[in-house]
Tab-separated table of C-alpha atoms in Angstrom:
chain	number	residue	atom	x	y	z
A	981	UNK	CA	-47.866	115.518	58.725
A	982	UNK	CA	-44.321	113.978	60.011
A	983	UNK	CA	-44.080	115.074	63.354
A	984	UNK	CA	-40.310	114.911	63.089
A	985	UNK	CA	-39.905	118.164	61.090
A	986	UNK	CA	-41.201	119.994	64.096
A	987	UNK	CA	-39.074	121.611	65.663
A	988	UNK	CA	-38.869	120.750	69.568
A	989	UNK	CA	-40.547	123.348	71.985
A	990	UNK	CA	-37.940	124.453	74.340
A	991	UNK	CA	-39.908	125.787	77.229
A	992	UNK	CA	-41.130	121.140	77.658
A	993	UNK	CA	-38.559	121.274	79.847
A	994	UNK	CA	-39.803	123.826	82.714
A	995	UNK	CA	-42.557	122.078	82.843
A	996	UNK	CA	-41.808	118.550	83.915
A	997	UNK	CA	-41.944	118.631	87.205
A	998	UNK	CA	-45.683	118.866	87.482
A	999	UNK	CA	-46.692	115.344	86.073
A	1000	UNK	CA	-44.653	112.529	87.442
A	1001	UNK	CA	-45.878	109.912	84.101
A	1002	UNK	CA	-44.499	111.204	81.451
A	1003	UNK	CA	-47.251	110.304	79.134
A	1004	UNK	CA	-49.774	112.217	80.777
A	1005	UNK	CA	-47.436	115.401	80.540
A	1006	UNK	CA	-47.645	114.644	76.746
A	1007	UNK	CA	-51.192	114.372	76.551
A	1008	UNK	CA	-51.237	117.712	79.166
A	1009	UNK	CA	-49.043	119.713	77.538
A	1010	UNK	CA	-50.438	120.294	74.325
A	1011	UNK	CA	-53.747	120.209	74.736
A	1012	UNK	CA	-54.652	121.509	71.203
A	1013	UNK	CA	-52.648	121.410	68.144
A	1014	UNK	CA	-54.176	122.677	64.281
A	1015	UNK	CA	-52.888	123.074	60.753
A	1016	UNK	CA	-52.983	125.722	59.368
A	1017	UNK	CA	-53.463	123.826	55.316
A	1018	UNK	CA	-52.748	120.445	53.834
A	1019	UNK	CA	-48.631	119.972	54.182
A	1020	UNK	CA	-48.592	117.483	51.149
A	1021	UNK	CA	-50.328	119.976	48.947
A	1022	UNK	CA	-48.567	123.540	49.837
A	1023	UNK	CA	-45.204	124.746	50.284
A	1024	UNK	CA	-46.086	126.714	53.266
A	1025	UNK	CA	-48.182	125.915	55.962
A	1026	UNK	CA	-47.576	126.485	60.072
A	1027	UNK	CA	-48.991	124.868	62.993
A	1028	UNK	CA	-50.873	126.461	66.080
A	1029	UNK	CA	-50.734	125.256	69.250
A	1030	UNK	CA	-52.986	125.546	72.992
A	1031	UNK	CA	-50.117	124.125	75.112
A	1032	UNK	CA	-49.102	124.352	79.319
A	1033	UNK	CA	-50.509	124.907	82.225
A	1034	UNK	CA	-51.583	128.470	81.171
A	1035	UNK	CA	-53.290	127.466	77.935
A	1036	UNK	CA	-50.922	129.799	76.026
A	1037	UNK	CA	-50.577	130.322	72.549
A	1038	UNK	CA	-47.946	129.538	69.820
A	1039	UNK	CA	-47.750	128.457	66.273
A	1040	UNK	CA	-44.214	127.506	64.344
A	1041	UNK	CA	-43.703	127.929	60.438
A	1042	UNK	CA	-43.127	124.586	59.306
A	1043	UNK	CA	-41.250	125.696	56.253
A	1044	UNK	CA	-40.280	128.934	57.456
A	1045	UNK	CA	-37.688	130.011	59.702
A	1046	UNK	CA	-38.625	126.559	61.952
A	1047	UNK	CA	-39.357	127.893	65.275
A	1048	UNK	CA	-42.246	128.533	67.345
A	1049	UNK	CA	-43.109	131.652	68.357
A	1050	UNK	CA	-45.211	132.640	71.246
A	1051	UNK	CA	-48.507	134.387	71.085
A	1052	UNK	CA	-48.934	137.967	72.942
A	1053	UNK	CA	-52.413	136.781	74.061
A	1054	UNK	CA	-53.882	138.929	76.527
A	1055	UNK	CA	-57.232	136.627	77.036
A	1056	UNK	CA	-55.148	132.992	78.240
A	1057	UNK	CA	-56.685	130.397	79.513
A	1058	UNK	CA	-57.844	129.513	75.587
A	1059	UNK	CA	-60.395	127.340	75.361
A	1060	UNK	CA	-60.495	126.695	71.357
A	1061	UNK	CA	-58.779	128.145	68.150
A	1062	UNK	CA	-59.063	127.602	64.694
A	1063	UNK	CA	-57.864	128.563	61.607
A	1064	UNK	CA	-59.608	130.857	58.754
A	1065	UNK	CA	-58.915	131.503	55.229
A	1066	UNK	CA	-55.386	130.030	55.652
A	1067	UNK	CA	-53.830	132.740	57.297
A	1068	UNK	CA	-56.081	134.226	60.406
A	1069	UNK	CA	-55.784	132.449	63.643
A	1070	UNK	CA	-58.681	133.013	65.875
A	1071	UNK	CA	-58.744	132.037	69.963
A	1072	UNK	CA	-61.382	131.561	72.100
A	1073	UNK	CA	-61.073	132.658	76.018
A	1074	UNK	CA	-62.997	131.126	78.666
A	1075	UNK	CA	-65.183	134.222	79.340
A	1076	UNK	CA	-66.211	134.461	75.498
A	1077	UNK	CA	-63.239	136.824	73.992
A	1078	UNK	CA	-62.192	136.397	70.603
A	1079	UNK	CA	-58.447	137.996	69.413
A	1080	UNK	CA	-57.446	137.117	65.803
A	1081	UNK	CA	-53.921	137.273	64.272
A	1082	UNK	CA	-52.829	137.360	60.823
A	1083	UNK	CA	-50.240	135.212	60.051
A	1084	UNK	CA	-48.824	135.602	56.876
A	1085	UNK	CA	-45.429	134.150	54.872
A	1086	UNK	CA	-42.585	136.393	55.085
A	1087	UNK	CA	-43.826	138.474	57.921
A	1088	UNK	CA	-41.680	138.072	61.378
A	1089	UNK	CA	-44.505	139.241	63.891
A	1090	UNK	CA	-48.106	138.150	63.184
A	1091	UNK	CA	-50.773	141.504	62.898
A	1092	UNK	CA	-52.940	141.423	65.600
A	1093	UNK	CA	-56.761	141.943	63.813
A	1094	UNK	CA	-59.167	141.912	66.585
A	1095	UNK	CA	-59.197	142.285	70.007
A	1096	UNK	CA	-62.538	141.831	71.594
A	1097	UNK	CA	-62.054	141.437	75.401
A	1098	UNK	CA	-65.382	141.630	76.810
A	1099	UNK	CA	-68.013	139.771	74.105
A	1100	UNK	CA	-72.063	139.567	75.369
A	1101	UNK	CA	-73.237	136.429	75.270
A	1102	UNK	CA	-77.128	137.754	74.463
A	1103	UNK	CA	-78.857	133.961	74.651
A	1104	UNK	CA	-82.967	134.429	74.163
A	1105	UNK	CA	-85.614	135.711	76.918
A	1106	UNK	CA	-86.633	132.188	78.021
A	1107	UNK	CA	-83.497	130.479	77.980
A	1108	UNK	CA	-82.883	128.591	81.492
A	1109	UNK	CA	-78.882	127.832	80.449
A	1110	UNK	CA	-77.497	130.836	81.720
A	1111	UNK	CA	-76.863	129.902	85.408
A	1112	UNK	CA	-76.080	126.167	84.083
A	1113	UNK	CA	-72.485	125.059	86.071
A	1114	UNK	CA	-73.244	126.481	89.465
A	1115	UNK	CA	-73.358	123.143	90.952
A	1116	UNK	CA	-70.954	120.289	91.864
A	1117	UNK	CA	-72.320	118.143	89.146
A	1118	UNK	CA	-72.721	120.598	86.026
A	1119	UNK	CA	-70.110	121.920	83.748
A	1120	UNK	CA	-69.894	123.191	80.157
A	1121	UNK	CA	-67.380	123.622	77.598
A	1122	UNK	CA	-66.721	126.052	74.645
A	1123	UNK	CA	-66.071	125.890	71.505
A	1124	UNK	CA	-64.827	127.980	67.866
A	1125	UNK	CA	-66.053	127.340	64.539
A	1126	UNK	CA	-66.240	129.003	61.203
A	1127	UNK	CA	-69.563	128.275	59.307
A	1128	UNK	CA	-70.761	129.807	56.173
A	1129	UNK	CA	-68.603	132.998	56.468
A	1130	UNK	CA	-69.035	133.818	60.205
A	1131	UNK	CA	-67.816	133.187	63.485
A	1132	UNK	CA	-69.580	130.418	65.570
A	1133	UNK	CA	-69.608	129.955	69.438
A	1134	UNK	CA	-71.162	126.983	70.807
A	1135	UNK	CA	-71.445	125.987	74.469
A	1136	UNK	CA	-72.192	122.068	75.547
A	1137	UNK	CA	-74.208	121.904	78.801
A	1138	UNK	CA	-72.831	118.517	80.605
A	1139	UNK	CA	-73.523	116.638	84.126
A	1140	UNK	CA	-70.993	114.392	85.909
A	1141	UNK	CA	-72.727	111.460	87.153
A	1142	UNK	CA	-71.334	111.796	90.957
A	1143	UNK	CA	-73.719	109.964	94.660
A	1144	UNK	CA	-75.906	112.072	96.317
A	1145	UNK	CA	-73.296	113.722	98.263
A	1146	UNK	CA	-72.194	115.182	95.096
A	1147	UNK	CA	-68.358	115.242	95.920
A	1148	UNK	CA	-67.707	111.588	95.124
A	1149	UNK	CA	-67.642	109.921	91.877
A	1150	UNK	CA	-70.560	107.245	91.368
A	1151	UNK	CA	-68.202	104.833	89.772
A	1152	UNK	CA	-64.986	104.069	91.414
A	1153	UNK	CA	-62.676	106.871	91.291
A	1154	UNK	CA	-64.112	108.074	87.540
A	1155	UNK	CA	-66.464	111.498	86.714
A	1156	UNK	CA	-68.332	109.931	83.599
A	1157	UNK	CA	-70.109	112.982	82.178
A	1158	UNK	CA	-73.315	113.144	79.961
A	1159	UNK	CA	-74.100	115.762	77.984
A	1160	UNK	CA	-77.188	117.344	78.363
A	1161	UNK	CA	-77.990	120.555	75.468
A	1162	UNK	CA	-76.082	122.739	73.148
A	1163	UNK	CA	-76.282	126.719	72.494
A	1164	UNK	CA	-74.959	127.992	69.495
A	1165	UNK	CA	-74.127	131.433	68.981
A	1166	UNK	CA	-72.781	133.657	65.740
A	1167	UNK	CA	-70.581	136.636	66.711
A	1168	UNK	CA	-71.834	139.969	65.566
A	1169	UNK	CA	-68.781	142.316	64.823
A	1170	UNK	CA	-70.706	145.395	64.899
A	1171	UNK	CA	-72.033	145.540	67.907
A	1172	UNK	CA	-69.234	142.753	69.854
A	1173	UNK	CA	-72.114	140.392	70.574
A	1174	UNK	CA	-72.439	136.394	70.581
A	1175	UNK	CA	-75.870	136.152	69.349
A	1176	UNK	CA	-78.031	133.372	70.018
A	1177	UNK	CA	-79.349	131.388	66.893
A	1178	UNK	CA	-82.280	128.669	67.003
A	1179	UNK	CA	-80.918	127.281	63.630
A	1180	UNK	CA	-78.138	125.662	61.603
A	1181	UNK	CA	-80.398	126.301	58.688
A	1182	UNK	CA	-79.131	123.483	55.934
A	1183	UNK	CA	-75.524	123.048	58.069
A	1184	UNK	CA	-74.743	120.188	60.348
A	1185	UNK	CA	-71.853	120.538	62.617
A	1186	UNK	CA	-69.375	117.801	63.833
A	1187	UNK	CA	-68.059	119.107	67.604
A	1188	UNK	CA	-64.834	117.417	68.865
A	1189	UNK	CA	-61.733	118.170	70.593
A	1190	UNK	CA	-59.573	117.589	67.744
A	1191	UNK	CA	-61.406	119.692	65.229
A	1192	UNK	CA	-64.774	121.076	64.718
A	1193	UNK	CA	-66.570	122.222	61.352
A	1194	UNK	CA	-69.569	122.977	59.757
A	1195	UNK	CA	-71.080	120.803	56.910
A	1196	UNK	CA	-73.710	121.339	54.514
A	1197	UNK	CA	-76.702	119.209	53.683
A	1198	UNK	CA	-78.404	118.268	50.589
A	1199	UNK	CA	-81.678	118.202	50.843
A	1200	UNK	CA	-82.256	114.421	50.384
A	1201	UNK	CA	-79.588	113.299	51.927
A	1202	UNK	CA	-80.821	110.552	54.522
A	1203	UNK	CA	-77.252	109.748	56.489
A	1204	UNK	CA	-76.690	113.331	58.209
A	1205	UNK	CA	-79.965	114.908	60.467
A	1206	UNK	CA	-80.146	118.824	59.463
A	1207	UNK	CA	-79.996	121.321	61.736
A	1208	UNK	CA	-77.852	119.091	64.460
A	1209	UNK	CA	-74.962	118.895	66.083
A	1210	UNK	CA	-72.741	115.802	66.210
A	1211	UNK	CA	-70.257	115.430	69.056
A	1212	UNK	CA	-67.513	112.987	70.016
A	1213	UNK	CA	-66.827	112.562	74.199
A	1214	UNK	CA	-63.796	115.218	74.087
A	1215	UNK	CA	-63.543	115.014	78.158
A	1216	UNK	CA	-61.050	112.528	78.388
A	1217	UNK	CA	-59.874	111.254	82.200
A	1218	UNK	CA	-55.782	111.559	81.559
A	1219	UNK	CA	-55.484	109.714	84.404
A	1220	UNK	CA	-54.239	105.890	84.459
A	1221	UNK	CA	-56.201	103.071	85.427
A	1222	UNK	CA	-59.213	100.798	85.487
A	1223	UNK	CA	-62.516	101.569	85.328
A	1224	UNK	CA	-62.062	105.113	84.295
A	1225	UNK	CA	-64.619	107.024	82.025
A	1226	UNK	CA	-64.182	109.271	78.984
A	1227	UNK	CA	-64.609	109.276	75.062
A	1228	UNK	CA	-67.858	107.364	75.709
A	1229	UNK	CA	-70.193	110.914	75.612
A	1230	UNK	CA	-71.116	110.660	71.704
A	1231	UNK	CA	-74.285	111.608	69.664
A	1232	UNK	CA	-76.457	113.965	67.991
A	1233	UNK	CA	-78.198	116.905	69.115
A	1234	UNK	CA	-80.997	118.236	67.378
A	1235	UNK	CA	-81.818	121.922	67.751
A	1236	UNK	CA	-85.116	121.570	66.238
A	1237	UNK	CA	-86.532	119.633	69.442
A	1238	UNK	CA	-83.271	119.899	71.979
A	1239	UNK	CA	-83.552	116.246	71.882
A	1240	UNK	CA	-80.290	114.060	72.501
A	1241	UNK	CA	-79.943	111.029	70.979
A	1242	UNK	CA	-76.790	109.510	72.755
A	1243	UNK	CA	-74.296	106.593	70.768
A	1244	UNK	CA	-72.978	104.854	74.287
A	1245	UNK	CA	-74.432	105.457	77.622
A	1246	UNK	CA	-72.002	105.853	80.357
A	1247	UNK	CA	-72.690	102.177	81.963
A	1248	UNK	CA	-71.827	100.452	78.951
A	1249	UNK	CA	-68.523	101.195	78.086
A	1250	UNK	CA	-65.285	102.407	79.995
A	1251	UNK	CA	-62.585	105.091	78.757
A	1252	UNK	CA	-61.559	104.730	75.288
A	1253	UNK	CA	-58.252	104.910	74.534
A	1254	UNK	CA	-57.742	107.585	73.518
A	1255	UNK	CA	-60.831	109.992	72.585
A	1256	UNK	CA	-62.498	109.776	69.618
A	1257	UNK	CA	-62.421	112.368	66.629
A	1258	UNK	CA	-64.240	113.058	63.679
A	1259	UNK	CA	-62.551	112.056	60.322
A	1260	UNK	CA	-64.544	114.433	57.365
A	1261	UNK	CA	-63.550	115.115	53.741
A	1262	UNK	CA	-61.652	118.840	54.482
A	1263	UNK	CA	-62.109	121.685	51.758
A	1264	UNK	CA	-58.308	121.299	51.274
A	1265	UNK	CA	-58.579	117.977	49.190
């Protein structure tokens, strides 16, 4: 895509004030931005956006009427969205709520689909994640994905590596963060539930920041493990400077043993600049 036939977001501007380097405002301000479909194949495709301080929503026709237009979300901060089927744009909030918006060529305000404001997370009986990121050191992130049809959730359990007083960082002035287990979860519509699942079945998913999808597997193919999860070190420090950690938190996560098998450990390499991403043949090609 040639970022020059975007148009420029007016509201940048209001918002300057709050980072004093102006490439970490860049990097803050958008902090998630998806096509919609391929823009060298179709004559219509838009972009959607997770952008400020907020983590609003908007998305901008590329070859429509070449503005962006601001989502009435009512679930903001947004932790993930993605894109289904071309048209439907689905965002995830921070407490588990899904909305979902049709956006369709030639139609001024995008058709709000769903609405689901207050989704269960039901995770199994003996499950010991579910007070996971109570303490100083633990966090865990969310994120969207469409596999075979339905609606995933999945939630990565991660530590940050900090001294016993567990307020400073145990490397200079960096958080490096290991991540520790995955839950995945498949929304059931009928009765607005996130329902834990113990298996991908013959699916492998990729996890990242920049994008996230589901994969299947032949059955003797020896380069991809079935029934994992492969995930790129999305927690990037924005910050300047040596010595700082982030991008380093790759591997594979099997769900058949809730074993991690980790690429880099956090002592032997710094940040990377900038994080890593997944690149995978897309159904668009």
């Amino acid at each position: 895509m040639d970022c020059s036939s975007l148009p420029t977001f007016a509201s940048c501007s209001t918002l300057d004030y709050l980072y004093h380097d102006t490439s970490v405002w860049v990097e803050r301000f958008v902090k998630k931005a998806i096509l919609s479909s391929c823009p060298s194949n179709l004559n219509y495709y838009y972009v959607a956006l997770i952008y400020d301080e907020k983590s609003s929503l908007a998305f901008c026709r590329v070859n429509g009427d070449g503005s962006w237009t601001k989502l009435d979300g009512k679930h903001a901060p947004y932790e993930d969205i993605i894109i289904c089927n071309q048209t439907q744009l689905c965002a995830l909030g921070l407490d588990g709520s899904l909305e979902m918006w049709d956006i369709v060529e030639g139609c001024i305000s995008p058709a709000k689909k769903m609405d689901i404001s207050s989704v269960e997370i039901r995770r199994r009986e003996d499950s010991q994640w579910g007070r996971f990121g109570n303490e100083p050191d633990q966090s865990l992130k969310y994120y969207l994905m469409e596999s075979s049809g339905g609606l995933l959730l999945v939630i990565r359990y991660f530590e940050y590596l900090l001294r016993e007083d567990c307020y400073h960082p145990l490397f200079s002035s960096a958080f490096p963060d290991q991540t520790l287990h995955f839950e995945v979860f498949k929304l059931d519509n009928n009765h607005k539930m996130w329902m834990q699942v113990d298996s991908l079945g013959d699916h492998v998913l990729f996890l990242g920041g920049s994008e996230s999808i589901s994969i299947p597997v032949v059955e003797d193919c020896k380069m991809l493990k079935r029934d994992s999860i492969y995930f790129t070190g999305d927690l990037w420090d924005h910050r300047p400077g040596e010595y700082l950690f982030g991008g380093h938190d790759m591997g594979v996560f099997s769900l058949q043993d809730a074993s991690v098998e980790c690429f880099y450990g956090c002592h032997e390499m710094e940040k990377i600049e900038t994080t890593p991403v997944w690149v995978v043949p897309h159904p668009w090609f």
